[in-house]
Amino acid sequence: MLIKPDKYKNTTEIVNLNGVPVYLPTLAEAAIRGRLNMFLLGKSGFGKTQLVRDVMNYFGDRALFVLGRNDMDTRELFQQVNPEFLKALKEGKSLEGKTLKEVTDKVNYNLIAVDELPNCVPAVRAQLFNLFDGFIEINGKPYPIGNGYSIGLSTGNLGQEFTESSNELGRALKERMHLTLDVDFLRPQTIDFYDMLEDNLDPRVNFPDKSLEDRIEEIKKAYQKLKGRPVPFEKKVIGLYLVDGLDCLADDKRKSELKSSWHTKVEGHEAGSDVALIEGVSPRALKSIITLSQALDEITEEQGAKDLNYFESMMTAFKFCSAYSGVLNDALVRQTYDENPYKAMDAVIDTTREQFKAKEEYLRAGLEMARRGEKKKKISDNFKGRWKFMKDLLENLADRTLLEKRAHGKKD
Ligand SMILES: Nc1ncnc2c1ncn2[C@@H]1O[C@H](COP(=O)(O)OP(=O)(O)OP(=O)(O)O)[C@@H](O)[C@H]1O
Ligand SMILES: [Mg+2]
């Protein structure tokens, strides 16, 4: 592990992947390696800011800490990022002979930590989200920061006073935060609180005792290595099921075409199944899910795992990327799953596991068929309803293989 929180303690095992226990800090590390923005949600006093502080320690002076306040405007934010920006805003282009680009090039933050992000007014938040994504916008022009690696880490409680409707805020967060960890449902063990007391009784956020060397080069290297990690075909199929399979209703109708009223259109036996509980994830979310799953595989591999279970790491990633992303049917989460979106995700994951188990044999045969550039009705006709995407995929792949074979044949 690259990152081990110094003060924040949480030894609750979230899942066991490939024989390796995964804890909340493991998920945080996976997010950092995958360069995924992370939002920590949950009740006051449960260590969210503490975890952020602990993570910041690994970024040395390349971490910017911003406390979200509703009386902060973008000017003040610019002032915090780099005082020279204010001049730039006033003067337009040049600053004492330097161009704006020269100034922004020096803004070398790799981690933007925003405590209590929901308190920020929308204009400030928009700028913060840009920083999370690796650039700053001045006078309508984007300037890159952080030399190729920047990540956002933010916190917030649900009961916070919002400066706008929580809906609007929710939408903004869902778009820009790639995974959400709700510490209320990922509660530490009693022994963790016991250890916290052994450490000290200061109720403030603790600054780590030892000043660590910053690990930015290692983090960047881990990120580059992860980007080069081949994505197994199985993961792509699982991911496409999450995008296309979960988007299906009976009679080949699509939830996405029914817009926000999709859950009122689920009828008959589908009403009691995962069809009513979740809609398909977006292609953007799919990228985050696969990235997180790849990071989890890599971390468990480094801890000795040999046989990687792609399905399970994909499901863990799906759970933490999608529980708060707006794909779940909120009314059902409230009524049936004790307002716990992770519990609802577990139900979806159980069904997904059954679905893949039932199709296991056909999936193997289908892949073999596509590899040979063949289309056998006997095999592809097994993919119907929510699995129709697989039939289309296999046929397209078979066509491609055939074309490649022909092109090859001509050359030879
Ligand atoms: N799991 C934990 N491990 C170690 N310390 C903890 C843990 N949970 C809380 N603490 C301690 O409790 C205090 C409060 O934590 P912190 O300020 O991080 O809470 P918070 O979740 O950010 O609350 P708020 O939502 O009010 O900002 C700190 O001293 C912190 O070190
Ligand atoms: Mg806090």
CSV table of C-alpha atoms and ligand atoms in Angstrom, one decimal:
chain,number,residue,atom,x,y,z
A,1,MET,CA,0.0,0.0,0.0
A,2,LEU,CA,1.2,3.5,-0.8
A,3,ILE,CA,-1.0,5.2,1.7
A,4,LYS,CA,-1.6,4.3,5.3
A,5,PRO,CA,-3.7,6.8,7.2
A,6,ASP,CA,-1.8,7.9,10.3
A,7,LYS,CA,-4.7,8.9,12.6
A,8,TYR,CA,-7.9,7.7,10.9
A,9,LYS,CA,-8.7,4.2,11.9
A,10,ASN,CA,-11.1,1.8,10.3
A,11,THR,CA,-10.6,-1.9,10.3
A,12,THR,CA,-14.1,-2.9,9.2
A,13,GLU,CA,-13.7,-5.4,6.4
A,14,ILE,CA,-15.9,-4.1,3.5
A,15,VAL,CA,-15.2,-7.1,1.3
A,16,ASN,CA,-12.7,-9.8,0.7
A,17,LEU,CA,-11.2,-9.7,-2.8
A,18,ASN,CA,-9.0,-12.4,-4.1
A,19,GLY,CA,-8.3,-13.5,-0.5
A,20,VAL,CA,-7.3,-9.9,0.6
A,21,PRO,CA,-9.4,-7.9,3.0
A,22,VAL,CA,-10.5,-4.5,1.7
A,23,TYR,CA,-11.0,-1.6,4.2
A,24,LEU,CA,-12.2,1.9,3.7
A,25,PRO,CA,-8.5,3.1,3.4
A,26,THR,CA,-8.0,0.5,0.7
A,27,LEU,CA,-10.8,2.0,-1.3
A,28,ALA,CA,-9.3,5.5,-0.8
A,29,GLU,CA,-5.9,4.2,-2.1
A,30,ALA,CA,-7.6,2.5,-5.1
A,31,ALA,CA,-9.3,5.9,-5.9
A,32,ILE,CA,-6.0,7.7,-5.7
A,33,ARG,CA,-4.2,5.2,-7.9
A,34,GLY,CA,-7.0,5.4,-10.4
A,35,ARG,CA,-7.2,9.2,-10.2
A,36,LEU,CA,-10.9,9.1,-9.3
A,37,ASN,CA,-12.4,12.0,-7.3
A,38,MET,CA,-13.8,10.8,-4.0
A,39,PHE,CA,-16.6,12.2,-1.8
A,40,LEU,CA,-16.8,11.3,1.9
A,41,LEU,CA,-20.2,11.5,3.2
A,42,GLY,CA,-21.6,11.0,6.7
A,43,LYS,CA,-22.5,12.2,10.2
A,44,SER,CA,-20.5,14.8,12.0
A,45,GLY,CA,-17.5,13.7,14.1
A,46,PHE,CA,-16.8,10.4,12.4
A,47,GLY,CA,-13.4,11.2,11.0
A,48,LYS,CA,-14.0,12.4,7.5
A,49,THR,CA,-11.8,15.4,7.7
A,50,GLN,CA,-9.3,13.3,9.6
A,51,LEU,CA,-9.0,10.9,6.7
A,52,VAL,CA,-8.6,13.8,4.3
A,53,ARG,CA,-5.8,15.3,6.5
A,54,ASP,CA,-4.1,11.9,6.6
A,55,VAL,CA,-4.2,11.5,2.8
A,56,MET,CA,-3.0,15.1,2.3
A,57,ASN,CA,0.2,14.2,4.2
A,58,TYR,CA,1.3,12.0,1.3
A,59,PHE,CA,1.0,14.9,-1.1
A,60,GLY,CA,3.3,17.2,0.9
A,61,ASP,CA,3.0,20.8,-0.3
A,62,ARG,CA,1.3,19.7,-3.4
A,63,ALA,CA,-2.1,19.4,-1.6
A,64,LEU,CA,-4.4,22.4,-1.5
A,65,PHE,CA,-6.9,22.4,1.4
A,66,VAL,CA,-10.0,24.5,1.0
A,67,LEU,CA,-12.7,24.9,3.7
A,68,GLY,CA,-16.1,25.2,2.0
A,69,ARG,CA,-17.9,28.4,3.2
A,70,ASN,CA,-20.9,30.0,1.6
A,71,ASP,CA,-19.3,33.5,2.0
A,72,MET,CA,-16.3,32.5,-0.1
A,73,ASP,CA,-16.3,33.8,-3.6
A,74,THR,CA,-14.2,32.7,-6.6
A,75,ARG,CA,-11.8,35.7,-6.0
A,76,GLU,CA,-11.0,34.3,-2.6
A,77,LEU,CA,-10.5,30.8,-4.0
A,78,PHE,CA,-8.1,32.2,-6.6
A,79,GLN,CA,-6.3,34.0,-3.9
A,80,GLN,CA,-5.8,30.7,-2.1
A,81,VAL,CA,-4.7,28.8,-5.2
A,82,ASN,CA,-2.3,31.5,-6.2
A,83,PRO,CA,-2.3,35.2,-5.3
A,84,GLU,CA,-1.0,36.1,-8.7
A,85,PHE,CA,-4.3,35.0,-10.2
A,86,LEU,CA,-6.1,37.9,-8.7
A,87,LYS,CA,-3.9,40.3,-10.6
A,88,ALA,CA,-4.5,38.3,-13.7
A,89,LEU,CA,-8.2,38.6,-13.3
A,90,LYS,CA,-7.9,42.4,-13.0
A,91,GLU,CA,-5.3,43.0,-15.6
A,92,GLY,CA,-6.4,40.6,-18.2
A,93,LYS,CA,-3.3,39.1,-19.7
A,94,SER,CA,0.2,39.7,-18.5
A,95,LEU,CA,1.7,39.9,-15.0
A,96,GLU,CA,5.0,41.6,-14.5
A,97,GLY,CA,6.3,40.2,-17.7
A,98,LYS,CA,5.0,36.7,-17.1
A,99,THR,CA,2.2,35.3,-19.1
A,100,LEU,CA,-0.8,33.7,-17.4
A,101,LYS,CA,0.4,30.4,-18.6
A,102,GLU,CA,3.7,30.8,-16.9
A,103,VAL,CA,1.8,31.5,-13.7
A,104,THR,CA,-0.6,28.6,-14.0
A,105,ASP,CA,2.3,26.2,-14.9
A,106,LYS,CA,3.6,26.9,-11.4
A,107,VAL,CA,0.3,25.8,-9.8
A,108,ASN,CA,1.5,22.4,-8.9
A,109,TYR,CA,-1.3,21.0,-6.8
A,110,ASN,CA,-1.9,17.3,-7.2
A,111,LEU,CA,-4.6,16.9,-4.5
A,112,ILE,CA,-7.4,19.4,-4.0
A,113,ALA,CA,-9.0,18.7,-0.7
A,114,VAL,CA,-12.3,20.5,0.0
A,115,ASP,CA,-13.8,20.1,3.4
A,116,GLU,CA,-17.5,20.6,3.5
A,117,LEU,CA,-17.9,21.1,-0.2
A,118,PRO,CA,-21.7,21.4,0.0
A,119,ASN,CA,-21.2,24.8,1.7
A,120,CYS,CA,-19.6,26.3,-1.4
A,121,VAL,CA,-21.7,28.5,-3.6
A,122,PRO,CA,-22.2,27.1,-7.1
A,123,ALA,CA,-19.7,29.4,-8.8
A,124,VAL,CA,-16.9,28.4,-6.4
A,125,ARG,CA,-17.8,24.8,-6.7
A,126,ALA,CA,-17.6,24.9,-10.4
A,127,GLN,CA,-14.0,26.2,-10.2
A,128,LEU,CA,-13.2,23.5,-7.6
A,129,PHE,CA,-14.5,20.8,-9.9
A,130,ASN,CA,-12.3,22.2,-12.6
A,131,LEU,CA,-9.3,21.9,-10.3
A,132,PHE,CA,-10.4,18.3,-9.5
A,133,ASP,CA,-10.3,17.6,-13.2
A,134,GLY,CA,-6.9,19.2,-13.6
A,135,PHE,CA,-7.4,22.7,-14.8
A,136,ILE,CA,-8.2,26.2,-13.7
A,137,GLU,CA,-10.4,28.6,-15.7
A,138,ILE,CA,-9.4,32.2,-15.9
A,139,ASN,CA,-11.2,34.8,-18.0
A,140,GLY,CA,-12.9,31.9,-19.8
A,141,LYS,CA,-9.8,30.0,-20.7
A,142,PRO,CA,-8.7,26.7,-19.2
A,143,TYR,CA,-5.1,26.3,-17.9
A,144,PRO,CA,-3.8,22.9,-16.9
A,145,ILE,CA,-2.5,22.4,-13.3
A,146,GLY,CA,-0.7,19.6,-11.5
A,147,ASN,CA,1.4,18.2,-14.4
A,148,GLY,CA,-0.9,15.4,-15.4
A,149,TYR,CA,-2.1,14.2,-12.1
A,150,SER,CA,-4.8,15.9,-10.0
A,151,ILE,CA,-7.5,14.5,-7.9
A,152,GLY,CA,-10.3,15.9,-5.7
A,153,LEU,CA,-11.2,14.7,-2.3
A,154,SER,CA,-14.1,16.3,-0.5
A,155,THR,CA,-16.4,15.8,2.5
A,156,GLY,CA,-19.9,16.8,3.4
A,157,ASN,CA,-22.8,15.8,5.7
A,158,LEU,CA,-26.3,15.2,4.5
A,159,GLY,CA,-27.9,17.4,7.1
A,160,GLN,CA,-25.8,20.4,6.0
A,161,GLU,CA,-27.5,23.7,5.1
A,162,PHE,CA,-27.3,23.8,1.4
A,163,THR,CA,-26.9,27.0,-0.5
A,164,GLU,CA,-29.3,25.7,-3.1
A,165,SER,CA,-31.7,22.9,-3.5
A,166,SER,CA,-30.2,19.6,-2.6
A,167,ASN,CA,-31.3,18.2,-5.9
A,168,GLU,CA,-29.2,20.6,-7.9
A,169,LEU,CA,-26.2,20.0,-5.6
A,170,GLY,CA,-26.7,16.3,-5.9
A,171,ARG,CA,-26.6,16.5,-9.6
A,172,ALA,CA,-23.4,18.5,-9.6
A,173,LEU,CA,-21.8,16.1,-7.2
A,174,LYS,CA,-22.9,13.0,-9.1
A,175,GLU,CA,-21.3,14.3,-12.2
A,176,ARG,CA,-17.9,15.1,-10.8
A,177,MET,CA,-17.3,12.8,-7.8
A,178,HIS,CA,-16.5,9.3,-9.2
A,179,LEU,CA,-17.0,7.4,-6.0
A,180,THR,CA,-18.8,8.2,-2.7
A,181,LEU,CA,-18.0,6.6,0.6
A,182,ASP,CA,-20.7,7.1,3.2
A,183,VAL,CA,-18.9,6.5,6.5
A,184,ASP,CA,-22.3,6.0,8.3
A,185,PHE,CA,-22.5,2.6,6.6
A,186,LEU,CA,-18.8,1.9,6.7
A,187,ARG,CA,-18.5,2.4,10.4
A,188,PRO,CA,-15.2,1.6,12.1
A,189,GLN,CA,-15.0,-1.2,14.7
A,190,THR,CA,-15.2,-0.5,18.5
A,191,ILE,CA,-11.5,-1.4,18.7
A,192,ASP,CA,-10.7,1.4,16.2
A,193,PHE,CA,-12.3,4.0,18.5
A,194,TYR,CA,-10.5,2.4,21.5
A,195,ASP,CA,-7.2,2.8,19.6
A,196,MET,CA,-8.1,6.4,18.8
A,197,LEU,CA,-8.5,7.1,22.5
A,198,GLU,CA,-5.1,5.5,23.2
A,199,ASP,CA,-3.6,7.9,20.7
A,200,ASN,CA,-4.9,11.2,22.2
A,201,LEU,CA,-7.9,13.0,23.5
A,202,ASP,CA,-7.8,16.0,21.2
A,203,PRO,CA,-11.2,16.3,19.6
A,204,ARG,CA,-9.9,18.5,16.8
A,205,VAL,CA,-8.7,17.1,13.5
A,206,ASN,CA,-5.2,15.7,14.4
A,207,PHE,CA,-2.2,16.6,12.3
A,208,PRO,CA,-0.1,13.6,11.7
A,209,ASP,CA,2.8,13.2,14.2
A,210,LYS,CA,5.4,12.3,11.6
A,211,SER,CA,5.9,14.4,8.6
A,212,LEU,CA,6.1,12.0,5.7
A,213,GLU,CA,8.1,12.5,2.6
A,214,ASP,CA,5.7,13.2,-0.1
A,215,ARG,CA,4.9,10.3,-2.2
A,216,ILE,CA,3.7,12.1,-5.3
A,217,GLU,CA,6.2,10.5,-7.7
A,218,GLU,CA,5.2,7.1,-6.5
A,219,ILE,CA,1.5,7.9,-6.8
A,220,LYS,CA,2.0,9.2,-10.3
A,221,LYS,CA,3.9,6.1,-11.2
A,222,ALA,CA,1.2,3.9,-9.8
A,223,TYR,CA,-1.4,5.9,-11.8
A,224,GLN,CA,0.6,5.5,-15.0
A,225,LYS,CA,1.2,1.8,-14.4
A,226,LEU,CA,-2.5,1.3,-13.8
A,227,LYS,CA,-3.4,3.0,-17.0
A,228,GLY,CA,-1.2,0.5,-18.8
A,229,ARG,CA,-2.8,-2.5,-17.2
A,230,PRO,CA,-4.7,-4.5,-19.8
A,231,VAL,CA,-8.5,-4.6,-19.2
A,232,PRO,CA,-9.7,-8.2,-19.4
A,233,PHE,CA,-12.5,-8.9,-21.9
A,234,GLU,CA,-14.6,-10.3,-19.0
A,235,LYS,CA,-14.6,-6.9,-17.3
A,236,LYS,CA,-15.7,-5.2,-20.5
A,237,VAL,CA,-18.6,-7.7,-20.8
A,238,ILE,CA,-19.6,-7.1,-17.2
A,239,GLY,CA,-19.4,-3.4,-17.7
A,240,LEU,CA,-21.5,-3.5,-20.8
A,241,TYR,CA,-24.1,-5.4,-18.9
A,242,LEU,CA,-24.2,-2.6,-16.4
A,243,VAL,CA,-24.7,0.0,-19.1
A,244,ASP,CA,-27.0,-1.9,-21.5
A,245,GLY,CA,-28.4,-4.9,-19.6
A,246,LEU,CA,-29.6,-2.8,-16.7
A,247,ASP,CA,-31.2,-0.3,-19.1
A,248,CYS,CA,-33.6,-2.9,-20.4
A,249,LEU,CA,-37.3,-3.2,-19.7
A,250,ALA,CA,-39.7,-5.9,-21.1
A,251,ASP,CA,-40.6,-5.6,-24.8
A,252,ASP,CA,-37.1,-4.2,-25.6
A,253,LYS,CA,-38.0,-0.9,-24.1
A,254,ARG,CA,-35.2,1.2,-22.7
A,255,LYS,CA,-35.3,3.0,-19.3
A,256,SER,CA,-33.1,5.8,-20.7
A,257,GLU,CA,-35.8,6.6,-23.3
A,258,LEU,CA,-38.4,6.9,-20.6
A,259,LYS,CA,-36.3,9.5,-18.9
A,260,SER,CA,-36.8,10.1,-15.2
A,261,SER,CA,-40.2,8.4,-15.1
A,262,TRP,CA,-38.7,5.0,-15.9
A,263,HIS,CA,-39.5,3.4,-12.6
A,264,THR,CA,-43.2,4.2,-13.0
A,265,LYS,CA,-43.3,2.1,-16.2
A,266,VAL,CA,-42.0,-1.2,-14.7
A,267,GLU,CA,-44.8,-3.7,-14.6
A,268,GLY,CA,-45.7,-7.3,-13.7
A,269,HIS,CA,-43.0,-9.5,-12.3
A,270,GLU,CA,-40.3,-7.0,-13.1
A,271,ALA,CA,-41.7,-4.6,-10.5
A,272,GLY,CA,-40.3,-6.8,-7.7
A,273,SER,CA,-36.9,-7.4,-9.3
A,274,ASP,CA,-33.8,-5.4,-9.9
A,275,VAL,CA,-35.4,-4.0,-13.1
A,276,ALA,CA,-37.4,-1.6,-10.8
A,277,LEU,CA,-34.5,-0.9,-8.5
A,278,ILE,CA,-31.8,0.4,-10.8
A,279,GLU,CA,-31.2,1.9,-14.3
A,280,GLY,CA,-28.2,1.4,-16.5
A,281,VAL,CA,-25.0,3.2,-15.6
A,282,SER,CA,-23.6,5.9,-17.9
A,283,PRO,CA,-20.6,5.2,-20.1
A,284,ARG,CA,-18.7,7.7,-18.0
A,285,ALA,CA,-19.5,5.8,-14.8
A,286,LEU,CA,-18.4,2.6,-16.6
A,287,LYS,CA,-14.9,4.0,-17.0
A,288,SER,CA,-14.7,4.8,-13.3
A,289,ILE,CA,-16.0,1.4,-12.4
A,290,ILE,CA,-13.4,-0.4,-14.5
A,291,THR,CA,-10.6,1.9,-13.3
A,292,LEU,CA,-11.5,1.3,-9.6
A,293,SER,CA,-11.8,-2.5,-10.2
A,294,GLN,CA,-8.4,-2.5,-11.9
A,295,ALA,CA,-6.9,-0.6,-9.0
A,296,LEU,CA,-8.4,-3.0,-6.5
A,297,ASP,CA,-7.0,-6.0,-8.5
A,298,GLU,CA,-3.6,-4.4,-8.6
A,299,ILE,CA,-3.6,-3.7,-4.8
A,300,THR,CA,-4.7,-7.3,-3.9
A,301,GLU,CA,-2.1,-8.7,-6.4
A,302,GLU,CA,0.6,-6.7,-4.6
A,303,GLN,CA,-0.6,-8.3,-1.4
A,304,GLY,CA,-0.1,-11.8,-2.8
A,305,ALA,CA,-3.4,-12.5,-4.6
A,306,LYS,CA,-2.9,-15.0,-7.5
A,307,ASP,CA,-6.2,-15.9,-9.1
A,308,LEU,CA,-8.0,-12.6,-9.6
A,309,ASN,CA,-11.8,-12.7,-9.5
A,310,TYR,CA,-12.7,-10.1,-12.1
A,311,PHE,CA,-16.4,-10.3,-11.4
A,312,GLU,CA,-16.1,-9.6,-7.7
A,313,SER,CA,-13.7,-6.6,-8.1
A,314,MET,CA,-16.1,-5.2,-10.7
A,315,MET,CA,-19.0,-5.5,-8.4
A,316,THR,CA,-17.2,-3.8,-5.5
A,317,ALA,CA,-16.3,-1.0,-7.8
A,318,PHE,CA,-19.9,-0.8,-9.1
A,319,LYS,CA,-21.2,-0.6,-5.5
A,320,PHE,CA,-19.1,2.4,-4.5
A,321,CYS,CA,-19.2,4.2,-7.8
A,322,SER,CA,-23.0,3.8,-8.3
A,323,ALA,CA,-24.7,3.8,-4.9
A,324,TYR,CA,-24.9,7.6,-4.8
A,325,SER,CA,-24.7,8.3,-8.5
A,326,GLY,CA,-28.5,8.6,-9.1
A,327,VAL,CA,-29.1,5.3,-10.9
A,328,LEU,CA,-31.0,3.7,-8.0
A,329,ASN,CA,-34.7,4.1,-7.5
A,330,ASP,CA,-34.7,6.4,-4.4
A,331,ALA,CA,-38.3,5.5,-3.4
A,332,LEU,CA,-37.4,1.8,-3.3
A,333,VAL,CA,-34.2,2.5,-1.4
A,334,ARG,CA,-36.2,4.3,1.2
A,335,GLN,CA,-39.0,1.7,1.4
A,336,THR,CA,-37.2,-1.6,1.1
A,337,TYR,CA,-33.5,-1.0,1.9
A,338,ASP,CA,-33.6,1.2,5.1
A,339,GLU,CA,-32.4,4.2,3.1
A,340,ASN,CA,-29.1,2.5,2.7
A,341,PRO,CA,-28.1,2.6,-1.0
A,342,TYR,CA,-25.3,0.1,-0.4
A,343,LYS,CA,-27.8,-2.4,0.7
A,344,ALA,CA,-29.8,-1.8,-2.5
A,345,MET,CA,-26.6,-2.2,-4.5
A,346,ASP,CA,-26.0,-5.5,-2.7
A,347,ALA,CA,-29.4,-6.7,-3.9
A,348,VAL,CA,-28.6,-5.7,-7.5
A,349,ILE,CA,-25.2,-7.4,-7.2
A,350,ASP,CA,-26.8,-10.6,-6.1
A,351,THR,CA,-29.1,-10.6,-9.1
A,352,THR,CA,-26.2,-9.7,-11.4
A,353,ARG,CA,-24.2,-12.7,-10.0
A,354,GLU,CA,-27.1,-15.0,-10.7
A,355,GLN,CA,-27.5,-13.6,-14.2
A,356,PHE,CA,-23.8,-14.2,-15.0
A,357,LYS,CA,-23.9,-17.7,-13.4
A,358,ALA,CA,-26.9,-18.7,-15.6
A,359,LYS,CA,-25.1,-17.4,-18.7
A,360,GLU,CA,-21.6,-18.7,-17.9
A,361,GLU,CA,-21.6,-21.5,-20.4
A,362,TYR,CA,-23.1,-19.5,-23.2
A,363,LEU,CA,-20.7,-16.6,-22.6
A,364,ARG,CA,-17.7,-18.9,-22.9
A,365,ALA,CA,-19.1,-20.4,-26.1
A,366,GLY,CA,-20.0,-17.0,-27.5
A,367,LEU,CA,-16.6,-15.6,-27.0
A,368,GLU,CA,-15.0,-18.7,-28.6
A,369,MET,CA,-17.4,-18.3,-31.5
A,370,ALA,CA,-16.5,-14.6,-32.0
A,371,ARG,CA,-12.8,-15.4,-31.8
A,372,ARG,CA,-13.2,-17.7,-34.8
A,373,GLY,CA,-15.3,-15.1,-36.7
A,374,GLU,CA,-18.4,-17.3,-36.6
A,375,LYS,CA,-22.0,-16.5,-36.0
A,376,LYS,CA,-24.0,-19.5,-34.7
A,377,LYS,CA,-27.7,-18.9,-34.1
A,378,LYS,CA,-27.7,-21.7,-31.6
A,379,ILE,CA,-25.4,-19.8,-29.4
A,380,SER,CA,-26.3,-16.1,-30.0
A,381,ASP,CA,-30.1,-16.8,-29.6
A,382,ASN,CA,-29.4,-17.5,-25.9
A,383,PHE,CA,-28.9,-13.8,-25.5
A,384,LYS,CA,-32.3,-12.2,-25.2
A,385,GLY,CA,-34.0,-9.5,-23.2
A,386,ARG,CA,-31.4,-7.8,-20.9
A,387,TRP,CA,-28.7,-9.9,-22.6
A,388,LYS,CA,-29.5,-8.7,-26.1
A,389,PHE,CA,-26.4,-6.5,-26.0
A,390,MET,CA,-24.3,-9.6,-25.9
A,391,LYS,CA,-25.7,-11.0,-29.1
A,392,ASP,CA,-25.0,-7.7,-30.8
A,393,LEU,CA,-21.5,-7.5,-29.4
A,394,LEU,CA,-20.6,-11.1,-30.4
A,395,GLU,CA,-22.0,-10.6,-33.9
A,396,ASN,CA,-20.0,-7.3,-34.3
A,397,LEU,CA,-16.9,-8.9,-33.0
A,398,ALA,CA,-17.3,-11.9,-35.3
A,399,ASP,CA,-17.7,-9.5,-38.3
A,400,ARG,CA,-14.5,-7.8,-37.3
A,401,THR,CA,-12.6,-11.0,-36.9
A,402,LEU,CA,-13.8,-12.1,-40.3
A,403,LEU,CA,-12.7,-8.8,-42.0
A,404,GLU,CA,-9.3,-9.1,-40.3
A,405,LYS,CA,-8.9,-12.6,-41.5
A,406,ARG,CA,-9.8,-11.7,-45.0
A,407,ALA,CA,-7.4,-8.7,-45.0
A,408,HIS,CA,-4.7,-11.0,-43.8
A,409,GLY,CA,-5.6,-13.6,-46.4
A,410,LYS,CA,-5.2,-11.0,-49.2
A,411,LYS,CA,-1.8,-9.9,-47.9
A,412,ASP,CA,-0.4,-13.4,-47.6
B,1,LIG,N1,-12.3,6.5,12.8
B,1,LIG,C1,-11.6,7.4,13.4
B,1,LIG,N2,-10.3,7.2,13.7
B,1,LIG,C2,-9.5,8.1,14.3
B,1,LIG,N3,-10.0,9.3,14.8
B,1,LIG,C3,-11.3,9.5,14.6
B,1,LIG,C4,-12.1,8.6,13.9
B,1,LIG,N4,-13.4,9.2,13.9
B,1,LIG,C5,-13.3,10.3,14.5
B,1,LIG,N5,-12.0,10.6,14.9
B,1,LIG,C6,-11.6,11.8,15.7
B,1,LIG,O1,-12.7,12.5,16.0
B,1,LIG,C7,-12.5,13.9,15.8
B,1,LIG,C8,-13.5,14.5,14.8
B,1,LIG,O2,-13.2,13.9,13.5
B,1,LIG,P1,-13.4,14.8,12.2
B,1,LIG,O3,-13.3,16.2,12.4
B,1,LIG,O4,-12.6,14.2,11.1
B,1,LIG,O5,-15.0,14.5,11.9
B,1,LIG,P2,-15.8,14.8,10.6
B,1,LIG,O6,-16.5,13.6,10.2
B,1,LIG,O7,-15.0,15.6,9.6
B,1,LIG,O8,-17.0,15.8,11.2
B,1,LIG,P3,-17.7,17.0,10.6
B,1,LIG,O9,-18.7,16.4,9.6
B,1,LIG,O10,-18.4,17.7,11.7
B,1,LIG,O11,-16.7,17.9,9.9
B,1,LIG,C9,-11.0,14.1,15.4
B,1,LIG,O12,-10.2,14.3,16.6
B,1,LIG,C10,-10.7,12.7,14.8
B,1,LIG,O13,-9.3,12.4,14.9
B,2,MG,MG,-15.1,17.6,9.0
